[in-house]
Amino acid sequence: MEKSRCRQQLTFSLLFALWFTCCLAQTTPSNTATAAPTPSPSPKPQTERIKVKLTGYPRKHNEGRIELFYKGEWGTICDDDFSIANANVLCRQLGFVSATGWTHSAKYGKGQGKIWLDNVQCNGGEKSIEFCRSRGWGNSDCTHDEDAGVVCKDERIPGFVDSNVIDTHVDENKIEEVRLRPVVPLAKKRQPITEGVVEVKHRDGWVQICDLGWTIKNTRVVCGMLGFPHEKKVNRNFYKLYLERQKNYFHVHSVACTGTEVHLAACPLEFNKPNATSTCAGGMAAVVSCMPGPLFMQNSGLKKKLKISTNVRLKGGARVGEGRVEVLKNNEWGTVCDDRWNLQSASVVCRELGFGSAKEALTGARMGQGMGPIYMNEVKCLGQERSIWNCPFKNITSEDCQHMEDAAVRCSVPYMGFENSIRIVGGRSTYEGRVEVQVGSKWGTVCSTGWTTREAMVVCRQLGLGYAMHAINETWYWDSSNVTEMVMSGVKCTGNEMSLSQCQHHKTVSCQKSAAKFAAGVICSETASDLVLNAPLVQQTVYIEDRPLHMLYCAAEEDCLSKSAAKANWPYGHRRLLRFSSQIHNIGRADFKPKAGRHSWVWHACHGHYHSMDIFTHYDLLNANGTKMAEGHKASFCLEDTDCQEGVSKRYECANFGDQGITVGCWDLYRHDIDCQWIDITDVKPGNYIFQVVINPNHEVPESDFTNNAMKCNCKYDGHRIWLHNCHVGDAFSEEAERRFEKYPGQLNNQVS
């Protein structure tokens, strides 16, 4: 009886399940009826794993166009709805720790075949792109003009050995690496190599290009991609005699560049067929000769130096040949808006500055925001112009563009081999460690006496590791190398050198602390802050106050008065103070934070606040000879975000022992009415002076650009009132305008023009 009841219940359950499934199928709407599918989870992963690769040009091992291998075919991803979260997922699939950016509009060239995914929307934590929401495999309304790319952080996931990584994959007939092979013995030892046989990487070797139909336009493209701004004629007969005795392997049969391409791969090419017997009859291997820019001519043996532009410059870049594009107009520097900014326009800038063609045309203030005017928008260079000023562009108003749209470039530069004579060891990553240099055939350490941020900047630049975050004077905790001998001391750099060997240093090593634990070290970073003072605000807010001594006890304790104040009859009398407001902007790409951690901040009981930096700014009044007539300084008692530009949130606030710093896109305001926001001019006589403010004067905190840390004004003081005019950041004027400013004879009246 019991068994019969169980069978009845089982039968009923099965019938109910079948009925419910049938009803569900009849009431669920069909997906095929929708005209424009909304993003939904991609189909469940197949048994065959999705493969990912980076391809395109110009490409590095950690960046490029994204392609996915699905159902036996490679295809791309459309850039619609693409985000940094998508890039993070893809970079991790490729074995990198994270993404630093992504690209749109086929920046690495157009793909072919399928566009596998569109409207991809990842949260960022997915293990594979296939788990993200999208329109589904092969469902796209895009063209290959919208192919997405990624830029991955150049740091591998520890132990990542997944066969999914195919970042070295190249098509059989795709040119990625090109070199010049010198044939003259002397040229083989000299860097950069400016002349030789053009060779392209093919499989595991190097092959030649047949020069039949070769033009000067082809030469221009080859020179440009190798970092040279101009090409020269080559002695073809000399090379013909040499090459006739050599065995050549011609992979490329014909090249037809227009001369504006940034890479040989972008030119129309004809490849030799695998079974072809023709070997370039009537021709020989293509040979080119290039002219290096002034920065790279010291070893080239060339006597004639190229002149580079004086009305275009790059600012804020960590490496040689990169930075925010700034142009000079009416003796004042300004920026370029990124609307329609492309590789052709960027290449014109690169070449006029003595570099090769552009590797990247960067938008969205990727090299930090500028200050002051924005002069150009919608620049449309063809690629042959001698200067960006010769290209069509629009004059703009403040409504058209903001500094968050400042254009930047990364230029091709010649290979100099600087990174081969220096290394950092012992750190937890490639960005941290003790500095070791090669002098002759010997590797050794560098004396840390006098080792500052400027020297660290050169090391990081030489290694291609970005900006210097810290200059380390003791490296005992990084002692993992068997190198113990010190081979360099007395190093003193300006900060602009391309290698440490170009800096001043002792001919014979002399170091007080020569033990290995006192060797110099660095910590590098891909990003850095950049502080700039709002010069017009200083000019608008300046005034004189006669402040009673009894209100200045705290200021005297903080050493904010001139030395004569110590001899005053306290608390009677007063001090004459030149007061003004300071608004300090962080226009860089990393937050500005004090070097010292909060555990070492100094509490100042009189003012009731912490000092995170002993000296944050210098205030000086200089005479015509540059002699200080009065001075002041400001400790960073409260580095915080007073306000931020639209879309940026405050991160730092001093209240309740909070974190101190200045966020990118924010500013810290020191009002004119707070203590020490002045220069004590009690002892200054009437006359004409230069008023100067210097932020981060000791370079205690690294920045991407120290040339804009000083602000200067012409100053007239008549004994009762004071006027400031021509206030400007140190590098905002042309050299000619700066000379006029320094030689300014002074105001003849109080009417400031």
PDB file of C-alpha atoms in Angstrom, residues 230-470:
ATOM      1  CA  HIS A 230      64.306  64.025 -41.647  1.00  0.00           C
ATOM      2  CA  GLU A 231      65.820  61.836 -44.320  1.00  0.00           C
ATOM      3  CA  LYS A 232      68.968  62.240 -46.438  1.00  0.00           C
ATOM      4  CA  LYS A 233      70.122  60.954 -49.798  1.00  0.00           C
ATOM      5  CA  VAL A 234      72.170  57.786 -49.632  1.00  0.00           C
ATOM      6  CA  ASN A 235      75.144  56.707 -51.742  1.00  0.00           C
ATOM      7  CA  ARG A 236      73.430  53.799 -53.475  1.00  0.00           C
ATOM      8  CA  ASN A 237      76.522  52.802 -55.492  1.00  0.00           C
ATOM      9  CA  PHE A 238      78.575  52.249 -52.328  1.00  0.00           C
ATOM     10  CA  TYR A 239      75.957  49.899 -50.917  1.00  0.00           C
ATOM     11  CA  LYS A 240      75.461  48.112 -54.234  1.00  0.00           C
ATOM     12  CA  LEU A 241      79.083  46.944 -54.223  1.00  0.00           C
ATOM     13  CA  TYR A 242      78.732  45.710 -50.665  1.00  0.00           C
ATOM     14  CA  LEU A 243      75.323  44.060 -51.029  1.00  0.00           C
ATOM     15  CA  GLU A 244      76.264  42.152 -54.189  1.00  0.00           C
ATOM     16  CA  ARG A 245      78.590  40.088 -52.025  1.00  0.00           C
ATOM     17  CA  GLN A 246      75.897  39.411 -49.420  1.00  0.00           C
ATOM     18  CA  LYS A 247      73.070  36.909 -49.432  1.00  0.00           C
ATOM     19  CA  ASN A 248      69.747  38.716 -49.142  1.00  0.00           C
ATOM     20  CA  TYR A 249      66.290  37.394 -48.318  1.00  0.00           C
ATOM     21  CA  PHE A 250      63.648  39.615 -49.890  1.00  0.00           C
ATOM     22  CA  HIS A 251      60.358  39.372 -48.040  1.00  0.00           C
ATOM     23  CA  VAL A 252      58.792  42.648 -49.199  1.00  0.00           C
ATOM     24  CA  HIS A 253      58.770  43.194 -52.950  1.00  0.00           C
ATOM     25  CA  SER A 254      57.202  46.653 -53.189  1.00  0.00           C
ATOM     26  CA  VAL A 255      56.482  49.599 -50.860  1.00  0.00           C
ATOM     27  CA  ALA A 256      54.321  52.583 -51.835  1.00  0.00           C
ATOM     28  CA  CYS A 257      54.146  55.049 -48.940  1.00  0.00           C
ATOM     29  CA  THR A 258      52.628  58.517 -49.333  1.00  0.00           C
ATOM     30  CA  GLY A 259      55.115  59.897 -46.787  1.00  0.00           C
ATOM     31  CA  THR A 260      52.605  60.747 -44.066  1.00  0.00           C
ATOM     32  CA  GLU A 261      52.302  57.257 -42.552  1.00  0.00           C
ATOM     33  CA  VAL A 262      53.619  56.807 -39.016  1.00  0.00           C
ATOM     34  CA  HIS A 263      54.707  53.191 -39.571  1.00  0.00           C
ATOM     35  CA  LEU A 264      55.830  51.123 -42.538  1.00  0.00           C
ATOM     36  CA  ALA A 265      52.990  48.700 -41.841  1.00  0.00           C
ATOM     37  CA  ALA A 266      50.517  51.444 -42.745  1.00  0.00           C
ATOM     38  CA  CYS A 267      51.914  51.709 -46.298  1.00  0.00           C
ATOM     39  CA  PRO A 268      50.647  49.598 -49.214  1.00  0.00           C
ATOM     40  CA  LEU A 269      52.985  46.593 -49.364  1.00  0.00           C
ATOM     41  CA  GLU A 270      53.492  43.693 -51.737  1.00  0.00           C
ATOM     42  CA  PHE A 271      55.000  40.534 -50.279  1.00  0.00           C
ATOM     43  CA  ASN A 272      56.923  37.870 -52.147  1.00  0.00           C
ATOM     44  CA  LYS A 273      54.904  34.730 -52.635  1.00  0.00           C
ATOM     45  CA  PRO A 274      56.250  31.699 -50.747  1.00  0.00           C
ATOM     46  CA  ASN A 275      57.064  29.749 -53.942  1.00  0.00           C
ATOM     47  CA  ALA A 276      58.341  32.699 -55.981  1.00  0.00           C
ATOM     48  CA  THR A 277      61.791  32.396 -57.510  1.00  0.00           C
ATOM     49  CA  SER A 278      62.308  36.112 -58.280  1.00  0.00           C
ATOM     50  CA  THR A 279      64.892  37.709 -55.990  1.00  0.00           C
ATOM     51  CA  CYS A 280      64.576  41.437 -56.858  1.00  0.00           C
ATOM     52  CA  ALA A 281      65.971  41.344 -60.386  1.00  0.00           C
ATOM     53  CA  GLY A 282      67.540  44.668 -61.302  1.00  0.00           C
ATOM     54  CA  GLY A 283      67.341  45.965 -57.744  1.00  0.00           C
ATOM     55  CA  MET A 284      68.963  45.501 -54.381  1.00  0.00           C
ATOM     56  CA  ALA A 285      68.117  45.714 -50.703  1.00  0.00           C
ATOM     57  CA  ALA A 286      66.579  49.076 -49.745  1.00  0.00           C
ATOM     58  CA  VAL A 287      68.981  51.424 -47.940  1.00  0.00           C
ATOM     59  CA  VAL A 288      68.101  54.658 -46.126  1.00  0.00           C
ATOM     60  CA  SER A 289      69.934  57.477 -44.386  1.00  0.00           C
ATOM     61  CA  CYS A 290      68.287  59.575 -41.687  1.00  0.00           C
ATOM     62  CA  MET A 291      69.018  62.911 -39.985  1.00  0.00           C
ATOM     63  CA  PRO A 292      68.726  62.817 -36.163  1.00  0.00           C
ATOM     64  CA  GLY A 293      67.322  65.664 -34.097  1.00  0.00           C
ATOM     65  CA  PRO A 294      69.633  67.865 -31.960  1.00  0.00           C
ATOM     66  CA  LEU A 295      69.166  65.768 -28.819  1.00  0.00           C
ATOM     67  CA  PHE A 296      70.610  62.702 -30.504  1.00  0.00           C
ATOM     68  CA  MET A 297      73.453  64.162 -32.582  1.00  0.00           C
ATOM     69  CA  GLN A 298      76.284  64.015 -30.031  1.00  0.00           C
ATOM     70  CA  ASN A 299      77.501  60.622 -31.271  1.00  0.00           C
ATOM     71  CA  SER A 300      76.365  60.795 -34.877  1.00  0.00           C
ATOM     72  CA  GLY A 301      79.465  62.506 -36.311  1.00  0.00           C
ATOM     73  CA  LEU A 302      77.270  64.976 -38.226  1.00  0.00           C
ATOM     74  CA  LYS A 303      78.467  68.584 -38.204  1.00  0.00           C
ATOM     75  CA  LYS A 304      75.299  70.314 -39.332  1.00  0.00           C
ATOM     76  CA  LYS A 305      72.685  70.496 -36.600  1.00  0.00           C
ATOM     77  CA  LEU A 306      68.985  70.777 -37.310  1.00  0.00           C
ATOM     78  CA  LYS A 307      67.105  73.741 -35.941  1.00  0.00           C
ATOM     79  CA  ILE A 308      64.000  72.852 -33.978  1.00  0.00           C
ATOM     80  CA  SER A 309      60.887  74.888 -33.364  1.00  0.00           C
ATOM     81  CA  THR A 310      60.951  77.604 -30.723  1.00  0.00           C
ATOM     82  CA  ASN A 311      57.193  78.149 -30.692  1.00  0.00           C
ATOM     83  CA  VAL A 312      56.115  74.583 -29.896  1.00  0.00           C
ATOM     84  CA  ARG A 313      57.097  72.499 -26.854  1.00  0.00           C
ATOM     85  CA  LEU A 314      56.156  69.375 -24.873  1.00  0.00           C
ATOM     86  CA  LYS A 315      55.409  69.589 -21.139  1.00  0.00           C
ATOM     87  CA  GLY A 316      54.679  67.122 -18.378  1.00  0.00           C
ATOM     88  CA  GLY A 317      56.004  63.936 -19.991  1.00  0.00           C
ATOM     89  CA  ALA A 318      58.130  61.410 -18.098  1.00  0.00           C
ATOM     90  CA  ARG A 319      60.117  60.235 -21.113  1.00  0.00           C
ATOM     91  CA  VAL A 320      62.018  61.997 -23.864  1.00  0.00           C
ATOM     92  CA  GLY A 321      59.710  62.846 -26.756  1.00  0.00           C
ATOM     93  CA  GLU A 322      56.392  62.835 -24.926  1.00  0.00           C
ATOM     94  CA  GLY A 323      54.237  65.454 -23.273  1.00  0.00           C
ATOM     95  CA  ARG A 324      51.385  67.917 -23.444  1.00  0.00           C
ATOM     96  CA  VAL A 325      51.542  70.006 -26.641  1.00  0.00           C
ATOM     97  CA  GLU A 326      51.975  73.731 -25.987  1.00  0.00           C
ATOM     98  CA  VAL A 327      52.276  76.482 -28.608  1.00  0.00           C
ATOM     99  CA  LEU A 328      53.542  80.061 -28.350  1.00  0.00           C
ATOM    100  CA  LYS A 329      51.402  83.015 -29.382  1.00  0.00           C
ATOM    101  CA  ASN A 330      51.967  86.677 -28.535  1.00  0.00           C
ATOM    102  CA  ASN A 331      54.855  85.667 -26.252  1.00  0.00           C
ATOM    103  CA  GLU A 332      52.632  83.470 -24.071  1.00  0.00           C
ATOM    104  CA  TRP A 333      52.411  79.665 -24.070  1.00  0.00           C
ATOM    105  CA  GLY A 334      49.052  77.924 -24.424  1.00  0.00           C
ATOM    106  CA  THR A 335      47.645  74.461 -25.157  1.00  0.00           C
ATOM    107  CA  VAL A 336      45.898  72.615 -28.002  1.00  0.00           C
ATOM    108  CA  CYS A 337      42.384  71.169 -27.675  1.00  0.00           C
ATOM    109  CA  ASP A 338      42.044  67.481 -28.535  1.00  0.00           C
ATOM    110  CA  ASP A 339      39.042  67.684 -30.909  1.00  0.00           C
ATOM    111  CA  ARG A 340      40.026  65.764 -34.091  1.00  0.00           C
ATOM    112  CA  TRP A 341      43.552  65.289 -32.727  1.00  0.00           C
ATOM    113  CA  ASN A 342      45.177  62.455 -34.684  1.00  0.00           C
ATOM    114  CA  LEU A 343      48.507  60.838 -35.581  1.00  0.00           C
ATOM    115  CA  GLN A 344      49.096  63.085 -38.604  1.00  0.00           C
ATOM    116  CA  SER A 345      48.878  66.285 -36.541  1.00  0.00           C
ATOM    117  CA  ALA A 346      50.837  64.717 -33.691  1.00  0.00           C
ATOM    118  CA  SER A 347      53.578  63.660 -36.146  1.00  0.00           C
ATOM    119  CA  VAL A 348      53.985  67.222 -37.401  1.00  0.00           C
ATOM    120  CA  VAL A 349      54.599  68.324 -33.800  1.00  0.00           C
ATOM    121  CA  CYS A 350      57.041  65.476 -33.184  1.00  0.00           C
ATOM    122  CA  ARG A 351      59.089  66.145 -36.298  1.00  0.00           C
ATOM    123  CA  GLU A 352      59.327  69.901 -35.771  1.00  0.00           C
ATOM    124  CA  LEU A 353      60.706  69.215 -32.291  1.00  0.00           C
ATOM    125  CA  GLY A 354      63.445  66.941 -33.628  1.00  0.00           C
ATOM    126  CA  PHE A 355      61.800  63.556 -33.048  1.00  0.00           C
ATOM    127  CA  GLY A 356      60.355  61.025 -35.469  1.00  0.00           C
ATOM    128  CA  SER A 357      56.704  60.397 -36.324  1.00  0.00           C
ATOM    129  CA  ALA A 358      54.118  60.085 -33.557  1.00  0.00           C
ATOM    130  CA  LYS A 359      53.500  56.754 -31.851  1.00  0.00           C
ATOM    131  CA  GLU A 360      50.419  58.073 -30.073  1.00  0.00           C
ATOM    132  CA  ALA A 361      48.134  61.091 -30.321  1.00  0.00           C
ATOM    133  CA  LEU A 362      46.822  61.405 -26.762  1.00  0.00           C
ATOM    134  CA  THR A 363      43.580  63.081 -25.776  1.00  0.00           C
ATOM    135  CA  GLY A 364      41.868  63.972 -22.510  1.00  0.00           C
ATOM    136  CA  ALA A 365      44.868  65.650 -20.818  1.00  0.00           C
ATOM    137  CA  ARG A 366      46.739  62.309 -20.585  1.00  0.00           C
ATOM    138  CA  MET A 367      49.930  64.300 -19.887  1.00  0.00           C
ATOM    139  CA  GLY A 368      48.314  66.612 -17.344  1.00  0.00           C
ATOM    140  CA  GLN A 369      46.333  69.817 -17.756  1.00  0.00           C
ATOM    141  CA  GLY A 370      47.873  73.097 -18.845  1.00  0.00           C
ATOM    142  CA  MET A 371      47.142  76.558 -17.472  1.00  0.00           C
ATOM    143  CA  GLY A 372      46.394  79.776 -19.305  1.00  0.00           C
ATOM    144  CA  PRO A 373      45.040  80.098 -22.863  1.00  0.00           C
ATOM    145  CA  ILE A 374      43.955  77.331 -25.257  1.00  0.00           C
ATOM    146  CA  TYR A 375      44.976  78.483 -28.731  1.00  0.00           C
ATOM    147  CA  MET A 376      43.997  75.727 -31.165  1.00  0.00           C
ATOM    148  CA  ASN A 377      41.123  73.357 -31.805  1.00  0.00           C
ATOM    149  CA  GLU A 378      40.302  70.869 -34.573  1.00  0.00           C
ATOM    150  CA  VAL A 379      43.858  70.830 -35.916  1.00  0.00           C
ATOM    151  CA  LYS A 380      43.864  69.119 -39.325  1.00  0.00           C
ATOM    152  CA  CYS A 381      47.434  68.499 -40.486  1.00  0.00           C
ATOM    153  CA  LEU A 382      48.044  66.465 -43.634  1.00  0.00           C
ATOM    154  CA  GLY A 383      51.365  65.237 -42.291  1.00  0.00           C
ATOM    155  CA  GLN A 384      53.821  67.082 -44.557  1.00  0.00           C
ATOM    156  CA  GLU A 385      53.677  70.477 -42.817  1.00  0.00           C
ATOM    157  CA  ARG A 386      56.849  71.860 -41.219  1.00  0.00           C
ATOM    158  CA  SER A 387      54.968  73.173 -38.189  1.00  0.00           C
ATOM    159  CA  ILE A 388      51.613  72.753 -36.504  1.00  0.00           C
ATOM    160  CA  TRP A 389      51.151  76.477 -37.127  1.00  0.00           C
ATOM    161  CA  ASN A 390      51.014  75.684 -40.868  1.00  0.00           C
ATOM    162  CA  CYS A 391      48.069  73.307 -40.369  1.00  0.00           C
ATOM    163  CA  PRO A 392      44.421  74.357 -40.599  1.00  0.00           C
ATOM    164  CA  PHE A 393      42.874  74.874 -37.155  1.00  0.00           C
ATOM    165  CA  LYS A 394      40.113  76.760 -35.392  1.00  0.00           C
ATOM    166  CA  ASN A 395      40.626  79.626 -32.994  1.00  0.00           C
ATOM    167  CA  ILE A 396      38.533  78.786 -29.967  1.00  0.00           C
ATOM    168  CA  THR A 397      36.659  80.356 -27.102  1.00  0.00           C
ATOM    169  CA  SER A 398      36.509  79.128 -23.513  1.00  0.00           C
ATOM    170  CA  GLU A 399      33.124  77.540 -24.259  1.00  0.00           C
ATOM    171  CA  ASP A 400      34.640  75.237 -26.897  1.00  0.00           C
ATOM    172  CA  CYS A 401      37.309  73.530 -24.791  1.00  0.00           C
ATOM    173  CA  GLN A 402      38.603  73.128 -21.256  1.00  0.00           C
ATOM    174  CA  HIS A 403      42.069  72.106 -20.101  1.00  0.00           C
ATOM    175  CA  MET A 404      40.789  68.602 -19.369  1.00  0.00           C
ATOM    176  CA  GLU A 405      40.829  68.249 -23.185  1.00  0.00           C
ATOM    177  CA  ASP A 406      44.489  69.212 -23.677  1.00  0.00           C
ATOM    178  CA  ALA A 407      46.183  67.247 -26.474  1.00  0.00           C
ATOM    179  CA  ALA A 408      49.466  65.390 -25.982  1.00  0.00           C
ATOM    180  CA  VAL A 409      51.864  63.190 -27.978  1.00  0.00           C
ATOM    181  CA  ARG A 410      54.263  60.290 -27.664  1.00  0.00           C
ATOM    182  CA  CYS A 411      56.900  60.557 -30.365  1.00  0.00           C
ATOM    183  CA  SER A 412      59.175  57.916 -31.852  1.00  0.00           C
ATOM    184  CA  VAL A 413      62.725  58.496 -30.612  1.00  0.00           C
ATOM    185  CA  PRO A 414      65.966  56.854 -31.769  1.00  0.00           C
ATOM    186  CA  TYR A 415      67.221  53.830 -29.888  1.00  0.00           C
ATOM    187  CA  MET A 416      70.197  54.977 -27.810  1.00  0.00           C
ATOM    188  CA  GLY A 417      70.750  51.921 -25.604  1.00  0.00           C
ATOM    189  CA  PHE A 418      70.848  54.032 -22.420  1.00  0.00           C
ATOM    190  CA  GLU A 419      68.899  51.422 -20.461  1.00  0.00           C
ATOM    191  CA  ASN A 420      71.666  48.862 -20.969  1.00  0.00           C
ATOM    192  CA  SER A 421      74.100  50.658 -18.659  1.00  0.00           C
ATOM    193  CA  ILE A 422      71.839  51.005 -15.620  1.00  0.00           C
ATOM    194  CA  ARG A 423      69.553  48.783 -13.540  1.00  0.00           C
ATOM    195  CA  ILE A 424      67.670  48.779 -10.258  1.00  0.00           C
ATOM    196  CA  VAL A 425      67.797  45.676  -8.082  1.00  0.00           C
ATOM    197  CA  GLY A 426      66.289  44.322  -4.887  1.00  0.00           C
ATOM    198  CA  GLY A 427      62.915  46.029  -5.079  1.00  0.00           C
ATOM    199  CA  ARG A 428      59.541  44.356  -4.798  1.00  0.00           C
ATOM    200  CA  SER A 429      58.716  45.292  -8.399  1.00  0.00           C
ATOM    201  CA  THR A 430      60.463  46.636 -11.506  1.00  0.00           C
ATOM    202  CA  TYR A 431      59.764  50.188 -10.154  1.00  0.00           C
ATOM    203  CA  GLU A 432      61.546  49.855  -6.897  1.00  0.00           C
ATOM    204  CA  GLY A 433      65.286  49.188  -6.023  1.00  0.00           C
ATOM    205  CA  ARG A 434      68.982  50.127  -5.533  1.00  0.00           C
ATOM    206  CA  VAL A 435      70.649  51.848  -8.489  1.00  0.00           C
ATOM    207  CA  GLU A 436      73.524  50.041 -10.183  1.00  0.00           C
ATOM    208  CA  VAL A 437      75.424  51.482 -13.155  1.00  0.00           C
ATOM    209  CA  GLN A 438      77.960  50.123 -15.595  1.00  0.00           C
ATOM    210  CA  VAL A 439      81.219  52.084 -15.874  1.00  0.00           C
ATOM    211  CA  GLY A 440      83.409  50.498 -18.517  1.00  0.00           C
ATOM    212  CA  SER A 441      82.950  46.771 -18.027  1.00  0.00           C
ATOM    213  CA  LYS A 442      82.279  47.046 -14.291  1.00  0.00           C
ATOM    214  CA  TRP A 443      78.912  47.207 -12.534  1.00  0.00           C
ATOM    215  CA  GLY A 444      78.664  49.026  -9.225  1.00  0.00           C
ATOM    216  CA  THR A 445      76.600  51.233  -6.928  1.00  0.00           C
ATOM    217  CA  VAL A 446      76.165  55.026  -6.775  1.00  0.00           C
ATOM    218  CA  CYS A 447      77.066  57.189  -3.773  1.00  0.00           C
ATOM    219  CA  SER A 448      73.919  58.583  -2.122  1.00  0.00           C
ATOM    220  CA  THR A 449      75.571  61.776  -0.809  1.00  0.00           C
ATOM    221  CA  GLY A 450      73.702  64.635  -2.493  1.00  0.00           C
ATOM    222  CA  TRP A 451      71.278  62.173  -4.108  1.00  0.00           C
ATOM    223  CA  THR A 452      68.017  64.083  -4.743  1.00  0.00           C
ATOM    224  CA  THR A 453      64.803  63.919  -6.709  1.00  0.00           C
ATOM    225  CA  ARG A 454      66.552  65.419  -9.764  1.00  0.00           C
ATOM    226  CA  GLU A 455      69.000  62.509  -9.998  1.00  0.00           C
ATOM    227  CA  ALA A 456      66.202  60.004  -9.374  1.00  0.00           C
ATOM    228  CA  MET A 457      64.208  61.595 -12.231  1.00  0.00           C
ATOM    229  CA  VAL A 458      67.057  60.880 -14.650  1.00  0.00           C
ATOM    230  CA  VAL A 459      67.347  57.244 -13.497  1.00  0.00           C
ATOM    231  CA  CYS A 460      63.626  56.605 -13.979  1.00  0.00           C
ATOM    232  CA  ARG A 461      63.712  58.287 -17.399  1.00  0.00           C
ATOM    233  CA  GLN A 462      66.778  56.287 -18.474  1.00  0.00           C
ATOM    234  CA  LEU A 463      65.050  53.039 -17.536  1.00  0.00           C
ATOM    235  CA  GLY A 464      61.770  54.058 -19.169  1.00  0.00           C
ATOM    236  CA  LEU A 465      59.941  53.735 -15.849  1.00  0.00           C
ATOM    237  CA  GLY A 466      58.201  57.108 -15.744  1.00  0.00           C
ATOM    238  CA  TYR A 467      58.659  59.691 -13.005  1.00  0.00           C
ATOM    239  CA  ALA A 468      60.668  59.564  -9.787  1.00  0.00           C
ATOM    240  CA  MET A 469      58.505  59.121  -6.717  1.00  0.00           C
ATOM    241  CA  HIS A 470      61.332  58.931  -4.149  1.00  0.00           C
TER     242      HIS A 470
END
